[in-house]
Amino acid sequence: MFEKMRLQKYLSRCGIASRRHAEDMIREGRIKVNGVTVTEMGTTVSPGDLVECDGEPVAPGEKPVYIMLNKPAGYVTTVSDPEGRKTVMDLTDGVNERVYPVGRLDYDTEGLLILTNDGDFAYRNTHPKHQVSKTYIAEVEGEPSRETLQKLRDGVMLDGRPTSPAKVELIRQKKRCAVLRITIHEGRNRQVRRMCEAVGHPVRSLKRVAIGGLRLGSLKPGEWRYLSAKELKKIEVDRNG
Ligand code: URA
């Protein structure tokens, strides 16, 4: 049994979508309550109400699951793609719950992506106010100087405002490219690629290797595994700490 709650919260509790995405679904007229399409954001639902999404009844109760996927390049991090590209959902064979990605990685970016059916968790982890740090390995063109690396750390202008302080280490200098480890605390669109481009070192390849203290480890591209309770707790602590 659940208490009376707003429709978008109910949908996220049921694992249909994050709260923000649930609002879009309501606006799009995909949700019915007791047979009536609802587009009002203030609607509440009570025990006994029949809620439907795209004509299918939805109810809380599915156990929450949390998955770590090593996303390969060449996949979009949406549940479906209007252009018909492969999505990360194509890699979740064996997952019985209706999970969806928490946050995004670019089509060409590899690495650590979390999927869940827990809308509240997804909401907490994508809200700009409570961003957990994200660590990337970037192979960039050229030979970044010390000054350039410092610029990346201090902040570069993107969309008219500086990026917040980042941790940047040169891991390896090769002939015409360098490997950097970059940790950022924001989630702006294509942030790492644009930061590197802005200082004259376009990214050749990008991989996310950690979210807070959660590490990708030895998971191969395209593989997934469940997160342990300990790992989950770590993310919550990193976010709040
Ligand atoms: N920064 C990027 O540029 N791309 C990603 O996918 C993630 C962070």
PDB file of C-alpha atoms and ligand atoms in Angstrom:
ATOM      1  CA  MET A   1       0.000   0.000   0.000  1.00  0.00           C
ATOM      2  CA  PHE A   2       1.282   3.521  -0.716  1.00  0.00           C
ATOM      3  CA  GLU A   3       0.293   6.915   0.595  1.00  0.00           C
ATOM      4  CA  LYS A   4      -1.403   9.557  -1.546  1.00  0.00           C
ATOM      5  CA  MET A   5       1.255  11.170  -3.742  1.00  0.00           C
ATOM      6  CA  ARG A   6       1.819  13.285  -6.813  1.00  0.00           C
ATOM      7  CA  LEU A   7       1.489  11.429 -10.066  1.00  0.00           C
ATOM      8  CA  GLN A   8       5.067  12.035 -11.239  1.00  0.00           C
ATOM      9  CA  LYS A   9       6.439  10.716  -7.931  1.00  0.00           C
ATOM     10  CA  TYR A  10       4.176   7.675  -8.207  1.00  0.00           C
ATOM     11  CA  LEU A  11       5.446   6.960 -11.726  1.00  0.00           C
ATOM     12  CA  SER A  12       9.053   7.219 -10.620  1.00  0.00           C
ATOM     13  CA  ARG A  13       8.333   4.936  -7.635  1.00  0.00           C
ATOM     14  CA  CYS A  14       6.922   2.406 -10.069  1.00  0.00           C
ATOM     15  CA  GLY A  15      10.178   2.518 -12.011  1.00  0.00           C
ATOM     16  CA  ILE A  16       8.584   3.970 -15.129  1.00  0.00           C
ATOM     17  CA  ALA A  17      10.971   6.912 -15.415  1.00  0.00           C
ATOM     18  CA  SER A  18      12.881   9.494 -13.430  1.00  0.00           C
ATOM     19  CA  ARG A  19      10.626  12.168 -11.955  1.00  0.00           C
ATOM     20  CA  ARG A  20      11.612  14.662 -14.641  1.00  0.00           C
ATOM     21  CA  HIS A  21      10.994  12.220 -17.444  1.00  0.00           C
ATOM     22  CA  ALA A  22       7.688  11.253 -15.817  1.00  0.00           C
ATOM     23  CA  GLU A  23       6.631  14.900 -16.091  1.00  0.00           C
ATOM     24  CA  ASP A  24       7.337  14.785 -19.830  1.00  0.00           C
ATOM     25  CA  MET A  25       5.283  11.607 -20.142  1.00  0.00           C
ATOM     26  CA  ILE A  26       2.369  13.288 -18.380  1.00  0.00           C
ATOM     27  CA  ARG A  27       2.634  16.341 -20.640  1.00  0.00           C
ATOM     28  CA  GLU A  28       2.706  14.079 -23.690  1.00  0.00           C
ATOM     29  CA  GLY A  29      -0.662  12.610 -22.655  1.00  0.00           C
ATOM     30  CA  ARG A  30       0.687   9.080 -22.136  1.00  0.00           C
ATOM     31  CA  ILE A  31      -0.691   8.674 -18.623  1.00  0.00           C
ATOM     32  CA  LYS A  32      -4.258   7.853 -17.606  1.00  0.00           C
ATOM     33  CA  VAL A  33      -5.694   7.828 -14.096  1.00  0.00           C
ATOM     34  CA  ASN A  34      -8.915   5.848 -13.721  1.00  0.00           C
ATOM     35  CA  GLY A  35      -9.364   5.837 -17.496  1.00  0.00           C
ATOM     36  CA  VAL A  36      -8.891   9.592 -17.968  1.00  0.00           C
ATOM     37  CA  THR A  37      -5.806  11.070 -19.655  1.00  0.00           C
ATOM     38  CA  VAL A  38      -4.061  13.421 -17.245  1.00  0.00           C
ATOM     39  CA  THR A  39      -1.821  16.285 -18.353  1.00  0.00           C
ATOM     40  CA  GLU A  40      -1.957  18.329 -15.133  1.00  0.00           C
ATOM     41  CA  MET A  41       1.230  18.240 -13.063  1.00  0.00           C
ATOM     42  CA  GLY A  42      -0.597  18.721  -9.739  1.00  0.00           C
ATOM     43  CA  THR A  43      -2.600  15.493  -9.996  1.00  0.00           C
ATOM     44  CA  THR A  44      -2.331  13.125  -7.044  1.00  0.00           C
ATOM     45  CA  VAL A  45      -3.031   9.419  -6.901  1.00  0.00           C
ATOM     46  CA  SER A  46      -4.381   7.427  -3.976  1.00  0.00           C
ATOM     47  CA  PRO A  47      -4.459   3.703  -3.196  1.00  0.00           C
ATOM     48  CA  GLY A  48      -7.099   2.090  -5.407  1.00  0.00           C
ATOM     49  CA  ASP A  49      -6.571   4.426  -8.370  1.00  0.00           C
ATOM     50  CA  LEU A  50      -5.803   2.729 -11.691  1.00  0.00           C
ATOM     51  CA  VAL A  51      -2.783   4.359 -13.329  1.00  0.00           C
ATOM     52  CA  GLU A  52      -1.889   3.447 -16.906  1.00  0.00           C
ATOM     53  CA  CYS A  53       1.131   4.320 -19.029  1.00  0.00           C
ATOM     54  CA  ASP A  54       0.693   3.879 -22.784  1.00  0.00           C
ATOM     55  CA  GLY A  55      -2.349   1.743 -21.995  1.00  0.00           C
ATOM     56  CA  GLU A  56      -0.488  -0.602 -19.596  1.00  0.00           C
ATOM     57  CA  PRO A  57      -1.332  -0.584 -15.883  1.00  0.00           C
ATOM     58  CA  VAL A  58       1.554   0.491 -13.668  1.00  0.00           C
ATOM     59  CA  ALA A  59       1.942  -0.350 -10.013  1.00  0.00           C
ATOM     60  CA  PRO A  60       4.715  -0.077  -7.448  1.00  0.00           C
ATOM     61  CA  GLY A  61       6.306  -3.235  -6.200  1.00  0.00           C
ATOM     62  CA  GLU A  62       9.040  -4.159  -8.671  1.00  0.00           C
ATOM     63  CA  LYS A  63      12.166  -4.548  -6.601  1.00  0.00           C
ATOM     64  CA  PRO A  64      14.680  -1.764  -7.194  1.00  0.00           C
ATOM     65  CA  VAL A  65      17.789  -2.864  -9.051  1.00  0.00           C
ATOM     66  CA  TYR A  66      21.009  -1.004  -9.820  1.00  0.00           C
ATOM     67  CA  ILE A  67      23.264  -2.001 -12.660  1.00  0.00           C
ATOM     68  CA  MET A  68      26.707  -0.958 -13.776  1.00  0.00           C
ATOM     69  CA  LEU A  69      27.293  -1.166 -17.526  1.00  0.00           C
ATOM     70  CA  ASN A  70      30.492  -0.599 -19.472  1.00  0.00           C
ATOM     71  CA  LYS A  71      28.985   1.313 -22.373  1.00  0.00           C
ATOM     72  CA  PRO A  72      30.862   0.807 -25.626  1.00  0.00           C
ATOM     73  CA  ALA A  73      31.228   3.665 -28.110  1.00  0.00           C
ATOM     74  CA  GLY A  74      28.482   3.649 -30.735  1.00  0.00           C
ATOM     75  CA  TYR A  75      25.477   3.383 -28.402  1.00  0.00           C
ATOM     76  CA  VAL A  76      23.058   6.091 -27.291  1.00  0.00           C
ATOM     77  CA  THR A  77      22.124   6.339 -23.613  1.00  0.00           C
ATOM     78  CA  THR A  78      18.394   6.607 -24.201  1.00  0.00           C
ATOM     79  CA  VAL A  79      15.776   3.882 -24.002  1.00  0.00           C
ATOM     80  CA  SER A  80      14.875   4.292 -27.676  1.00  0.00           C
ATOM     81  CA  ASP A  81      16.366   6.274 -30.552  1.00  0.00           C
ATOM     82  CA  PRO A  82      14.316   7.975 -33.274  1.00  0.00           C
ATOM     83  CA  GLU A  83      17.293   7.600 -35.646  1.00  0.00           C
ATOM     84  CA  GLY A  84      17.355   3.843 -35.099  1.00  0.00           C
ATOM     85  CA  ARG A  85      20.842   3.746 -33.556  1.00  0.00           C
ATOM     86  CA  LYS A  86      21.775   1.055 -31.046  1.00  0.00           C
ATOM     87  CA  THR A  87      20.863   1.976 -27.480  1.00  0.00           C
ATOM     88  CA  VAL A  88      22.326   0.821 -24.170  1.00  0.00           C
ATOM     89  CA  MET A  89      19.090  -1.104 -23.658  1.00  0.00           C
ATOM     90  CA  ASP A  90      20.321  -3.510 -26.347  1.00  0.00           C
ATOM     91  CA  LEU A  91      23.050  -4.502 -23.878  1.00  0.00           C
ATOM     92  CA  THR A  92      20.821  -5.376 -20.927  1.00  0.00           C
ATOM     93  CA  ASP A  93      19.929  -8.958 -21.859  1.00  0.00           C
ATOM     94  CA  GLY A  94      19.203 -10.894 -18.709  1.00  0.00           C
ATOM     95  CA  VAL A  95      17.855  -7.895 -16.793  1.00  0.00           C
ATOM     96  CA  ASN A  96      14.196  -8.608 -16.074  1.00  0.00           C
ATOM     97  CA  GLU A  97      13.322  -5.255 -14.548  1.00  0.00           C
ATOM     98  CA  ARG A  98      12.443  -2.159 -16.565  1.00  0.00           C
ATOM     99  CA  VAL A  99      15.679  -0.242 -16.020  1.00  0.00           C
ATOM    100  CA  TYR A 100      16.810   2.956 -17.714  1.00  0.00           C
ATOM    101  CA  PRO A 101      20.069   4.951 -17.745  1.00  0.00           C
ATOM    102  CA  VAL A 102      20.946   7.407 -14.978  1.00  0.00           C
ATOM    103  CA  GLY A 103      22.392  10.454 -16.739  1.00  0.00           C
ATOM    104  CA  ARG A 104      24.088  10.159 -20.096  1.00  0.00           C
ATOM    105  CA  LEU A 105      27.258   9.527 -21.973  1.00  0.00           C
ATOM    106  CA  ASP A 106      27.820  10.706 -25.541  1.00  0.00           C
ATOM    107  CA  TYR A 107      27.328   8.298 -28.408  1.00  0.00           C
ATOM    108  CA  ASP A 108      31.127   8.053 -28.852  1.00  0.00           C
ATOM    109  CA  THR A 109      31.988   7.883 -25.144  1.00  0.00           C
ATOM    110  CA  GLU A 110      32.688   4.580 -23.413  1.00  0.00           C
ATOM    111  CA  GLY A 111      32.589   3.538 -19.838  1.00  0.00           C
ATOM    112  CA  LEU A 112      30.706   3.499 -16.595  1.00  0.00           C
ATOM    113  CA  LEU A 113      26.963   3.994 -16.810  1.00  0.00           C
ATOM    114  CA  ILE A 114      24.428   3.159 -14.110  1.00  0.00           C
ATOM    115  CA  LEU A 115      20.974   1.865 -14.982  1.00  0.00           C
ATOM    116  CA  THR A 116      18.123   1.479 -12.524  1.00  0.00           C
ATOM    117  CA  ASN A 117      14.373   1.215 -12.160  1.00  0.00           C
ATOM    118  CA  ASP A 118      14.490   3.404  -9.033  1.00  0.00           C
ATOM    119  CA  GLY A 119      13.207   6.803 -10.130  1.00  0.00           C
ATOM    120  CA  ASP A 120      14.120   8.533  -6.883  1.00  0.00           C
ATOM    121  CA  PHE A 121      17.708   7.298  -7.126  1.00  0.00           C
ATOM    122  CA  ALA A 122      17.889   8.494 -10.740  1.00  0.00           C
ATOM    123  CA  TYR A 123      16.486  11.877  -9.739  1.00  0.00           C
ATOM    124  CA  ARG A 124      18.960  12.315  -6.881  1.00  0.00           C
ATOM    125  CA  ASN A 125      21.872  11.368  -9.102  1.00  0.00           C
ATOM    126  CA  THR A 126      21.084  13.609 -12.039  1.00  0.00           C
ATOM    127  CA  HIS A 127      20.050  16.730 -10.143  1.00  0.00           C
ATOM    128  CA  PRO A 128      22.649  19.433 -10.932  1.00  0.00           C
ATOM    129  CA  LYS A 129      22.748  20.463  -7.246  1.00  0.00           C
ATOM    130  CA  HIS A 130      24.010  17.112  -5.976  1.00  0.00           C
ATOM    131  CA  GLN A 131      26.431  16.050  -8.697  1.00  0.00           C
ATOM    132  CA  VAL A 132      28.847  13.300  -7.721  1.00  0.00           C
ATOM    133  CA  SER A 133      32.314  13.676  -9.251  1.00  0.00           C
ATOM    134  CA  LYS A 134      32.899  11.841 -12.525  1.00  0.00           C
ATOM    135  CA  THR A 135      36.333  10.693 -13.680  1.00  0.00           C
ATOM    136  CA  TYR A 136      37.287  10.248 -17.324  1.00  0.00           C
ATOM    137  CA  ILE A 137      40.302   9.035 -19.250  1.00  0.00           C
ATOM    138  CA  ALA A 138      40.660  11.238 -22.316  1.00  0.00           C
ATOM    139  CA  GLU A 139      43.074  10.707 -25.162  1.00  0.00           C
ATOM    140  CA  VAL A 140      43.657  14.146 -26.652  1.00  0.00           C
ATOM    141  CA  GLU A 141      45.530  15.410 -29.666  1.00  0.00           C
ATOM    142  CA  GLY A 142      48.908  17.104 -29.265  1.00  0.00           C
ATOM    143  CA  GLU A 143      51.124  17.823 -26.291  1.00  0.00           C
ATOM    144  CA  PRO A 144      49.305  19.839 -23.630  1.00  0.00           C
ATOM    145  CA  SER A 145      51.667  22.189 -21.800  1.00  0.00           C
ATOM    146  CA  ARG A 146      51.716  22.648 -18.039  1.00  0.00           C
ATOM    147  CA  GLU A 147      49.879  25.948 -18.478  1.00  0.00           C
ATOM    148  CA  THR A 148      47.205  24.261 -20.549  1.00  0.00           C
ATOM    149  CA  LEU A 149      46.680  21.559 -17.932  1.00  0.00           C
ATOM    150  CA  GLN A 150      46.404  24.287 -15.289  1.00  0.00           C
ATOM    151  CA  LYS A 151      43.799  26.093 -17.424  1.00  0.00           C
ATOM    152  CA  LEU A 152      41.727  22.914 -17.534  1.00  0.00           C
ATOM    153  CA  ARG A 153      41.991  22.666 -13.745  1.00  0.00           C
ATOM    154  CA  ASP A 154      41.105  26.295 -13.083  1.00  0.00           C
ATOM    155  CA  GLY A 155      38.192  26.458 -15.503  1.00  0.00           C
ATOM    156  CA  VAL A 156      37.636  27.227 -19.159  1.00  0.00           C
ATOM    157  CA  MET A 157      34.786  29.301 -20.567  1.00  0.00           C
ATOM    158  CA  LEU A 158      31.932  27.225 -21.949  1.00  0.00           C
ATOM    159  CA  ASP A 159      28.628  28.859 -22.870  1.00  0.00           C
ATOM    160  CA  GLY A 160      29.782  32.153 -21.355  1.00  0.00           C
ATOM    161  CA  ARG A 161      30.708  30.838 -17.876  1.00  0.00           C
ATOM    162  CA  PRO A 162      33.760  29.052 -16.528  1.00  0.00           C
ATOM    163  CA  THR A 163      33.765  25.369 -15.718  1.00  0.00           C
ATOM    164  CA  SER A 164      34.211  24.673 -12.014  1.00  0.00           C
ATOM    165  CA  PRO A 165      37.608  23.470 -10.726  1.00  0.00           C
ATOM    166  CA  ALA A 166      38.632  20.089 -12.079  1.00  0.00           C
ATOM    167  CA  LYS A 167      41.329  17.582 -11.271  1.00  0.00           C
ATOM    168  CA  VAL A 168      43.534  16.989 -14.309  1.00  0.00           C
ATOM    169  CA  GLU A 169      46.573  14.725 -14.541  1.00  0.00           C
ATOM    170  CA  LEU A 170      48.770  13.918 -17.479  1.00  0.00           C
ATOM    171  CA  ILE A 171      49.057  10.140 -17.413  1.00  0.00           C
ATOM    172  CA  ARG A 172      51.053   9.609 -20.585  1.00  0.00           C
ATOM    173  CA  GLN A 173      52.531  11.682 -23.373  1.00  0.00           C
ATOM    174  CA  LYS A 174      52.734   9.786 -26.651  1.00  0.00           C
ATOM    175  CA  LYS A 175      54.010  10.977 -30.032  1.00  0.00           C
ATOM    176  CA  ARG A 176      51.104  13.106 -31.178  1.00  0.00           C
ATOM    177  CA  CYS A 177      48.631  12.593 -28.388  1.00  0.00           C
ATOM    178  CA  ALA A 178      48.358  12.603 -24.617  1.00  0.00           C
ATOM    179  CA  VAL A 179      46.325  10.648 -22.106  1.00  0.00           C
ATOM    180  CA  LEU A 180      44.671  12.699 -19.357  1.00  0.00           C
ATOM    181  CA  ARG A 181      42.722  11.724 -16.269  1.00  0.00           C
ATOM    182  CA  ILE A 182      40.056  14.374 -15.692  1.00  0.00           C
ATOM    183  CA  THR A 183      37.643  14.583 -12.744  1.00  0.00           C
ATOM    184  CA  ILE A 184      34.772  17.045 -12.994  1.00  0.00           C
ATOM    185  CA  HIS A 185      31.905  17.877 -10.650  1.00  0.00           C
ATOM    186  CA  GLU A 186      29.429  19.206 -13.192  1.00  0.00           C
ATOM    187  CA  GLY A 187      27.496  17.517 -15.939  1.00  0.00           C
ATOM    188  CA  ARG A 188      27.356  20.027 -18.759  1.00  0.00           C
ATOM    189  CA  ASN A 189      26.665  18.790 -22.245  1.00  0.00           C
ATOM    190  CA  ARG A 190      29.796  17.188 -23.805  1.00  0.00           C
ATOM    191  CA  GLN A 191      31.765  18.912 -21.070  1.00  0.00           C
ATOM    192  CA  VAL A 192      35.084  17.077 -21.241  1.00  0.00           C
ATOM    193  CA  ARG A 193      35.193  17.160 -25.035  1.00  0.00           C
ATOM    194  CA  ARG A 194      34.412  20.863 -25.100  1.00  0.00           C
ATOM    195  CA  MET A 195      36.911  21.695 -22.325  1.00  0.00           C
ATOM    196  CA  CYS A 196      39.735  19.948 -24.184  1.00  0.00           C
ATOM    197  CA  GLU A 197      38.700  21.449 -27.509  1.00  0.00           C
ATOM    198  CA  ALA A 198      38.629  24.920 -25.902  1.00  0.00           C
ATOM    199  CA  VAL A 199      42.299  24.633 -24.918  1.00  0.00           C
ATOM    200  CA  GLY A 200      43.331  23.348 -28.352  1.00  0.00           C
ATOM    201  CA  HIS A 201      43.484  19.597 -27.705  1.00  0.00           C
ATOM    202  CA  PRO A 202      40.497  17.832 -29.260  1.00  0.00           C
ATOM    203  CA  VAL A 203      39.493  14.513 -27.719  1.00  0.00           C
ATOM    204  CA  ARG A 204      40.192  11.369 -29.729  1.00  0.00           C
ATOM    205  CA  SER A 205      38.574   8.961 -27.306  1.00  0.00           C
ATOM    206  CA  LEU A 206      36.822   9.301 -23.978  1.00  0.00           C
ATOM    207  CA  LYS A 207      36.009   6.788 -21.279  1.00  0.00           C
ATOM    208  CA  ARG A 208      34.310   7.305 -17.914  1.00  0.00           C
ATOM    209  CA  VAL A 209      36.122   5.232 -15.310  1.00  0.00           C
ATOM    210  CA  ALA A 210      34.491   6.329 -12.048  1.00  0.00           C
ATOM    211  CA  ILE A 211      31.410   7.951 -10.574  1.00  0.00           C
ATOM    212  CA  GLY A 212      32.407   9.211  -7.137  1.00  0.00           C
ATOM    213  CA  GLY A 213      34.192   6.270  -5.506  1.00  0.00           C
ATOM    214  CA  LEU A 214      32.475   3.719  -7.756  1.00  0.00           C
ATOM    215  CA  ARG A 215      34.983   2.350 -10.246  1.00  0.00           C
ATOM    216  CA  LEU A 216      34.406   0.642 -13.555  1.00  0.00           C
ATOM    217  CA  GLY A 217      37.071  -1.934 -12.746  1.00  0.00           C
ATOM    218  CA  SER A 218      37.522  -4.892 -15.060  1.00  0.00           C
ATOM    219  CA  LEU A 219      34.065  -4.909 -16.657  1.00  0.00           C
ATOM    220  CA  LYS A 220      34.550  -5.283 -20.436  1.00  0.00           C
ATOM    221  CA  PRO A 221      32.772  -3.027 -22.979  1.00  0.00           C
ATOM    222  CA  GLY A 222      29.181  -4.236 -23.379  1.00  0.00           C
ATOM    223  CA  GLU A 223      29.186  -6.143 -20.060  1.00  0.00           C
ATOM    224  CA  TRP A 224      27.002  -5.319 -17.064  1.00  0.00           C
ATOM    225  CA  ARG A 225      26.689  -6.425 -13.458  1.00  0.00           C
ATOM    226  CA  TYR A 226      24.545  -5.608 -10.437  1.00  0.00           C
ATOM    227  CA  LEU A 227      25.910  -3.103  -7.938  1.00  0.00           C
ATOM    228  CA  SER A 228      26.410  -4.375  -4.415  1.00  0.00           C
ATOM    229  CA  ALA A 229      24.675  -2.724  -1.448  1.00  0.00           C
ATOM    230  CA  LYS A 230      28.100  -1.461  -0.367  1.00  0.00           C
ATOM    231  CA  GLU A 231      28.739   0.190  -3.746  1.00  0.00           C
ATOM    232  CA  LEU A 232      25.311   1.790  -3.680  1.00  0.00           C
ATOM    233  CA  LYS A 233      25.885   3.216  -0.257  1.00  0.00           C
ATOM    234  CA  LYS A 234      29.179   4.635  -1.487  1.00  0.00           C
ATOM    235  CA  ILE A 235      27.416   6.661  -4.175  1.00  0.00           C
ATOM    236  CA  GLU A 236      24.938   8.072  -1.646  1.00  0.00           C
ATOM    237  CA  VAL A 237      27.792   9.022   0.713  1.00  0.00           C
ATOM    238  CA  ASP A 238      29.837  10.594  -2.114  1.00  0.00           C
ATOM    239  CA  ARG A 239      26.856  12.650  -3.167  1.00  0.00           C
ATOM    240  CA  ASN A 240      25.991  13.901   0.287  1.00  0.00           C
ATOM    241  CA  GLY A 241      29.514  14.184   1.651  1.00  0.00           C
TER     242      GLY A 241
HETATM  243  N1  URA B   1      31.963  14.723 -21.184  1.00  0.00           N
HETATM  244  C1  URA B   1      31.858  14.554 -22.506  1.00  0.00           C
HETATM  245  O1  URA B   1      32.360  15.354 -23.292  1.00  0.00           O
HETATM  246  N2  URA B   1      31.181  13.483 -22.959  1.00  0.00           N
HETATM  247  C2  URA B   1      30.616  12.561 -22.133  1.00  0.00           C
HETATM  248  O2  URA B   1      30.015  11.597 -22.604  1.00  0.00           O
HETATM  249  C3  URA B   1      30.743  12.769 -20.750  1.00  0.00           C
HETATM  250  C4  URA B   1      31.424  13.866 -20.307  1.00  0.00           C
END
